[in-house]
Coordinates of C-alpha atoms and ligand atoms in Angstrom, one line a residue:
X1 CA 72.6 -23.8 14.6
X2 CA 69.6 -22.5 16.4
X3 CA 71.5 -20.3 17.6
X4 CA 72.5 -18.6 13.9
X5 CA 69.0 -18.7 13.1
X6 CA 68.5 -16.4 16.1
X7 CA 71.1 -14.9 15.1
X8 CA 69.3 -13.9 11.0
X9 CA 66.0 -13.0 12.9
X10 CA 67.1 -10.3 15.2
X11 CA 69.2 -9.2 11.8
X12 CA 65.7 -8.9 9.9
X13 CA 65.0 -6.7 12.8
X14 CA 66.8 -3.9 11.0
X15 CA 64.9 -3.9 7.2
X16 CA 61.3 -4.0 9.7
X17 CA 62.2 -0.5 11.8
X18 CA 63.2 1.0 8.4
X19 CA 60.1 -0.3 6.6
X20 CA 58.8 1.3 9.1
X21 CA 60.0 4.5 8.9
X22 CA 59.6 4.8 5.7
X23 CA 56.2 4.1 5.4
X24 CA 55.3 6.6 8.2
X25 CA 57.8 9.5 6.2
X26 CA 55.4 8.9 3.3
X27 CA 53.0 9.8 5.2
X28 CA 55.0 12.9 6.5
X29 CA 55.3 11.6 10.0
X30 CA 58.6 13.3 9.6
X31 CA 60.7 13.8 6.9
X32 CA 63.9 11.7 6.4
X33 CA 64.8 12.0 2.7
X34 CA 67.8 9.2 2.9
X35 CA 65.2 6.5 4.1
X36 CA 64.1 5.8 1.1
X37 CA 67.8 4.7 -0.4
X38 CA 67.8 2.3 2.0
X39 CA 64.0 0.5 1.3
X40 CA 63.1 1.0 -1.8
X41 CA 59.4 0.9 -1.3
X42 CA 57.5 2.0 0.9
X43 CA 55.6 -1.1 1.8
X44 CA 52.8 -2.3 2.8
X45 CA 50.3 -0.2 4.8
X46 CA 50.4 0.2 8.6
X47 CA 48.7 1.3 11.3
X48 CA 48.0 5.1 12.5
X49 CA 49.3 4.2 15.7
X50 CA 52.4 2.4 15.1
X51 CA 53.2 5.3 13.2
X52 CA 53.0 7.3 15.9
X53 CA 54.8 4.9 18.0
X54 CA 58.2 5.6 15.7
X55 CA 57.0 9.1 15.3
X56 CA 57.7 8.9 19.2
X57 CA 60.8 7.2 19.3
X58 CA 62.5 9.1 16.1
X59 CA 61.8 12.2 18.4
X60 CA 62.7 11.6 21.7
X61 CA 65.9 10.1 20.3
X62 CA 66.1 13.1 18.5
X63 CA 65.9 15.1 20.7
X64 CA 68.4 13.5 23.2
X65 CA 70.2 13.2 20.7
X66 CA 70.4 17.3 19.6
X67 CA 70.7 18.2 23.1
X68 CA 74.7 16.2 24.1
X69 CA 75.3 17.7 20.4
X70 CA 74.4 21.2 22.1
X71 CA 76.3 20.2 25.2
X72 CA 78.9 19.2 24.1
X73 CA 78.8 22.3 21.0
X74 CA 80.0 19.5 18.4
X75 CA 82.8 18.5 20.3
X76 CA 82.3 15.0 20.9
X77 CA 81.6 11.5 18.7
X78 CA 78.4 9.5 18.5
X79 CA 78.4 6.2 18.9
X80 CA 75.2 4.2 17.2
X81 CA 75.3 0.9 18.8
X82 CA 72.7 -1.6 16.7
X83 CA 72.1 1.0 14.2
X84 CA 70.8 -1.1 11.2
X85 CA 70.3 1.3 8.0
X86 CA 69.6 4.7 10.8
X87 CA 70.2 7.7 8.5
X88 CA 71.0 9.8 11.6
X89 CA 74.6 10.8 9.8
X90 CA 73.1 12.0 6.6
X91 CA 70.1 14.0 9.4
X92 CA 73.1 15.8 11.4
X93 CA 75.3 16.7 8.1
X94 CA 72.6 18.2 6.7
X95 CA 71.8 20.2 9.4
X96 CA 75.1 21.4 10.7
X97 CA 75.1 19.6 13.3
X98 CA 77.5 16.4 13.1
X99 CA 80.0 15.5 16.0
X100 CA 83.5 15.2 15.1
X101 CA 83.0 11.1 14.1
X102 CA 80.1 9.4 13.9
X103 CA 80.1 5.8 14.8
X104 CA 77.4 3.1 13.6
X105 CA 77.9 -0.2 14.9
X106 CA 75.9 -4.0 13.6
X107 CA 76.6 -7.3 13.0
X108 CA 79.0 -7.3 9.8
X109 CA 76.2 -8.8 7.1
X110 CA 74.0 -5.8 8.0
X111 CA 76.9 -3.7 8.4
X112 CA 77.9 -5.3 5.0
X113 CA 74.6 -4.5 3.2
X114 CA 74.6 -0.6 4.4
X115 CA 78.1 0.0 2.9
X116 CA 77.1 -1.4 -0.1
X117 CA 74.0 1.4 -0.2
X118 CA 75.9 3.9 1.0
X119 CA 78.6 2.9 -2.8
X120 CA 75.9 2.6 -4.7
X121 CA 73.6 5.7 -3.8
X122 CA 74.5 9.2 -4.9
X123 CA 72.8 10.9 -2.2
X124 CA 74.4 8.9 0.1
X125 CA 78.3 8.4 -1.0
X126 CA 77.7 12.5 -1.5
X127 CA 77.9 13.8 1.9
X128 CA 80.3 11.4 3.0
X129 CA 83.0 12.3 0.5
X130 CA 82.1 16.5 1.2
X131 CA 83.3 15.9 5.1
X132 CA 86.7 13.8 4.2
X133 CA 90.1 15.8 3.3
X134 CA 92.4 13.7 3.5
X135 CA 92.4 10.5 0.3
X136 CA 93.0 7.9 2.8
X137 CA 88.9 7.0 3.1
X138 CA 87.9 3.4 3.3
X139 CA 85.6 1.1 2.2
X140 CA 85.8 -2.2 1.6
X141 CA 83.0 -4.7 2.1
X142 CA 82.8 -4.8 5.4
X143 CA 83.7 -1.4 7.0
X144 CA 83.9 1.7 6.2
X145 CA 85.9 4.4 7.5
X146 CA 86.0 8.3 6.8
X147 CA 87.1 11.4 8.9
X148 CA 83.3 12.0 10.3
X149 CA 81.8 8.5 9.6
X150 CA 82.2 4.9 10.7
X151 CA 81.1 1.4 9.2
X152 CA 81.9 -1.4 11.7
X153 CA 81.1 -5.1 11.3
X154 CA 81.5 -6.2 15.2
X155 CA 79.1 -8.4 17.7
X156 CA 78.1 -6.2 20.6
X157 CA 78.4 -9.4 22.9
X158 CA 82.2 -9.4 22.2
X159 CA 82.6 -6.5 24.2
X160 CA 87.2 -7.0 23.5
X161 CA 85.9 -7.0 20.2
X162 CA 84.2 -4.4 19.7
X163 CA 86.9 -2.5 21.8
X164 CA 89.6 -3.5 19.8
X165 CA 86.9 -2.6 16.8
X166 CA 86.1 0.9 18.1
X167 CA 89.9 1.8 18.8
X168 CA 91.3 1.0 15.5
X169 CA 88.8 3.6 14.2
X170 CA 90.3 5.6 16.2
X171 CA 87.2 6.0 19.0
X172 CA 89.2 9.2 21.5
X173 CA 88.0 7.9 25.1
X174 CA 89.1 11.7 25.8
X175 CA 86.3 13.4 24.0
X176 CA 82.3 12.9 25.8
X177 CA 80.7 10.6 23.5
X178 CA 76.8 9.4 23.2
X179 CA 75.9 6.1 23.0
X180 CA 72.6 5.1 21.1
X181 CA 71.0 2.1 21.3
X182 CA 67.5 1.9 20.0
X183 CA 65.7 -1.6 20.0
X184 CA 69.0 -3.6 20.9
X185 CA 69.9 -4.8 23.8
X186 CA 66.6 -6.8 24.1
X187 CA 67.7 -8.9 21.5
X188 CA 70.8 -9.4 24.5
X189 CA 70.7 -11.4 27.8
X190 CA 70.4 -8.6 30.2
X191 CA 74.1 -10.0 31.4
X192 CA 75.7 -9.4 27.6
X193 CA 73.6 -6.0 28.0
X194 CA 75.4 -5.1 31.2
X195 CA 78.4 -6.0 30.3
X196 CA 78.2 -3.6 27.4
X197 CA 77.0 -0.9 29.2
X198 CA 80.1 -1.3 31.4
X199 CA 82.3 -0.8 29.3
X200 CA 80.9 2.7 28.1
X201 CA 80.9 3.8 31.3
X202 CA 84.6 2.4 32.5
X203 CA 85.9 3.5 29.6
X204 CA 83.9 7.1 29.0
X205 CA 84.8 8.9 31.7
X206 CA 82.7 12.6 30.1
X207 CA 79.1 9.9 28.1
X208 CA 76.0 9.6 28.1
X209 CA 74.1 6.8 26.5
X210 CA 70.3 7.0 24.9
X211 CA 68.6 3.1 25.2
X212 CA 64.8 2.9 23.7
X213 CA 63.2 -0.1 24.0
X214 CA 60.4 -2.7 25.3
X215 CA 59.4 -2.1 28.9
X216 CA 56.4 -2.9 31.7
X217 CA 56.0 -6.7 29.6
X218 CA 54.1 -8.6 32.5
X219 CA 50.9 -7.0 31.5
X220 CA 48.6 -8.8 29.1
X221 CA 49.5 -6.7 26.3
X222 CA 53.2 -7.2 26.9
X223 CA 52.2 -10.9 26.2
X224 CA 51.5 -10.5 23.5
X225 CA 54.6 -8.9 22.3
X226 CA 57.0 -10.9 23.6
X227 CA 55.1 -13.8 22.0
X228 CA 54.6 -12.3 18.5
X229 CA 58.6 -12.0 18.4
X230 CA 59.1 -15.3 19.3
X231 CA 57.0 -16.6 16.6
X232 CA 59.3 -15.2 14.7
X233 CA 62.4 -16.8 16.9
X234 CA 63.2 -14.1 17.6
X235 CA 66.0 -14.2 20.8
X236 CA 64.5 -12.3 23.8
X237 CA 67.0 -13.0 26.5
X238 CA 66.9 -9.6 27.4
X239 CA 62.6 -9.1 27.8
X240 CA 62.6 -10.5 31.7
X241 CA 65.0 -7.5 32.4
X242 CA 62.7 -4.5 30.7
X243 CA 59.8 -5.3 33.4
X244 CA 60.0 -1.1 35.0
X245 CA 61.3 1.9 34.6
X246 CA 63.3 1.3 37.6
X247 CA 65.1 -1.1 36.5
X248 CA 66.2 0.0 33.1
X249 CA 67.4 2.5 35.4
X250 CA 69.4 0.0 37.8
X251 CA 70.7 -1.6 34.1
X252 CA 73.1 2.2 34.3
X253 CA 73.4 3.1 38.2
X254 CA 75.2 -0.2 38.3
X255 CA 77.3 -0.2 36.0
X256 CA 78.7 3.0 37.4
X257 CA 77.1 5.3 35.5
X258 CA 76.0 8.5 37.9
X259 CA 72.4 9.7 36.6
X260 CA 70.5 7.9 35.0
X261 CA 66.8 8.3 33.8
X262 CA 63.5 6.4 32.3
X263 CA 60.4 7.7 31.2
X264 CA 57.6 5.4 28.8
X265 CA 56.6 6.4 25.4
X266 CA 53.4 7.4 26.5
X267 CA 54.7 10.3 28.7
X268 CA 57.6 11.4 26.3
X269 CA 54.2 11.6 23.5
X270 CA 52.7 14.0 25.8
X271 CA 56.3 16.4 26.7
X272 CA 57.7 16.1 23.2
X273 CA 56.1 19.9 20.9
X274 CA 52.0 19.8 20.9
X275 CA 52.2 21.4 18.1
X276 CA 53.7 19.3 16.7
X277 CA 52.0 15.8 17.7
X278 CA 48.8 18.2 16.8
X279 CA 50.2 18.1 12.7
X280 CA 50.8 14.2 12.9
X281 CA 47.9 13.9 14.4
X282 CA 45.5 15.5 11.1
X283 CA 47.0 12.6 9.6
X284 CA 45.6 10.1 9.5
X285 CA 43.2 9.3 11.6
X286 CA 43.3 6.8 14.6
X287 CA 39.7 5.3 16.3
X288 CA 41.3 3.5 19.3
X289 CA 43.4 5.9 21.3
X290 CA 44.2 3.6 24.4
X291 CA 45.9 0.9 21.5
X292 CA 48.0 3.7 21.2
X293 CA 48.2 4.5 25.1
X294 CA 48.6 1.0 25.3
X295 CA 51.7 0.4 22.7
X296 CA 53.1 3.7 23.9
X297 CA 53.4 2.7 27.5
X298 CA 55.1 -0.8 26.6
X299 CA 58.3 1.5 25.4
X300 CA 60.8 3.0 27.4
X301 CA 63.6 5.7 26.7
X302 CA 66.7 5.4 29.2
X303 CA 69.6 7.9 29.2
X304 CA 71.8 7.7 31.6
X305 CA 75.6 10.1 32.4
X306 CA 79.0 9.9 33.4
X307 CA 80.4 13.9 33.3
X308 CA 83.9 14.9 35.0
X309 CA 84.1 18.0 32.4
X310 CA 81.6 18.9 34.0
X311 CA 79.8 19.9 30.9
X312 CA 76.0 19.7 32.4
X313 CA 74.8 16.5 31.2
X314 CA 72.7 15.6 34.0
X315 CA 70.4 18.6 33.5
X316 CA 70.1 16.6 29.6
X317 CA 66.3 15.8 29.6
X318 CA 63.0 16.5 28.0
Ligands
LIG401 N1 68.7 0.8 16.0 C1 68.1 0.9 14.7 C2 66.3 1.3 14.4 O1 66.2 1.9 15.3 O2 66.1 1.6 13.0 C3 68.0 -0.8 13.8 C4 66.8 -1.5 15.0 S1 66.4 -3.0 15.1 C5 65.7 -4.1 15.7 C6 68.2 -3.6 15.9 C7 69.5 -3.7 15.0 O3 70.2 -4.5 15.8 C8 69.9 -5.0 14.4 O4 70.2 -4.1 13.0 C9 70.7 -5.9 14.8 O5 71.2 -6.2 13.6 C10 71.5 -5.6 15.1 N2 71.6 -5.8 16.5 C11 71.4 -6.6 17.6 N3 72.1 -7.3 18.5 C12 72.8 -7.2 18.0 C13 74.5 -7.8 18.1 N4 74.9 -8.7 19.6 N5 75.6 -7.9 17.2 C14 75.5 -6.2 16.6 N6 74.7 -5.3 16.0 C15 72.9 -6.0 17.0

């Protein structure tokens, strides 16, 4: 059906993200020794502005994630929604920054693919086994559950199903919890994404939600971005919500979150450590600075907190 085609197109976006991250790391934008096990070849050349955009995206998400881990002293859990083939679990293991448990959710088909990669690649499976103490490691085709890492196949638009599965794998509502969604909510309707962020706020008393996605889509550049995605038959029901930074914050403030902040990626790019920005700007020559600016102005990071335990989550910022 058309809907299956649309879901299939959405699933394929996880390959795009991983391919671009693989390419940017091969050029030295940042270090990720694990992405190569999810996408074997470096692939076609990507334009410098694309690589810089991914650099800002990864640095921005990591900045907020690491700040949350510091505030909670790693006594927390992380739930990566629509995680795709993301490698954050392995980075945190290597940097000794592991939360009590790291959860990932994606469509069952993507979860199965990721699990297959982990099963067949020792550099991926070793850290997982090292962090597991009992003999109860569950590793079947569709789910993976170890002491510290869990992959769940579920549809984020089905809240009761999601809630059931996360509970089954011992997501603890009493622990401070970080939700990540990186280029995911845009593929749902505004109603569906609101229900998801609402579920997170009613289920957890101390939590942070970090969302990265398109914004300011109403101008010409935004229209071209939308047309590109539509050409691939992606279900872009959520784009109408990505109008402004204000509407990004509102989605959270209307659903029980206490604080919300949002920045466009141009701003993020100008506040992340500038010595490292200078380093990556020397990697590849970029003639048209305006192109990069336009691109960065059409993506944003929004983060929201609620903080019953008074850990100071509302101070997390750039
Ligand atoms: N977050 C990863 C990253 O940034 O590298 C992947 C981003 S990719 C653009 C979007 C991901 O969201 C895909 O893996 C897709 O399968 C997942 N996704 C989108 N809608 C979903 C839904 N309704 N349920 C579960 N996963 C979904």
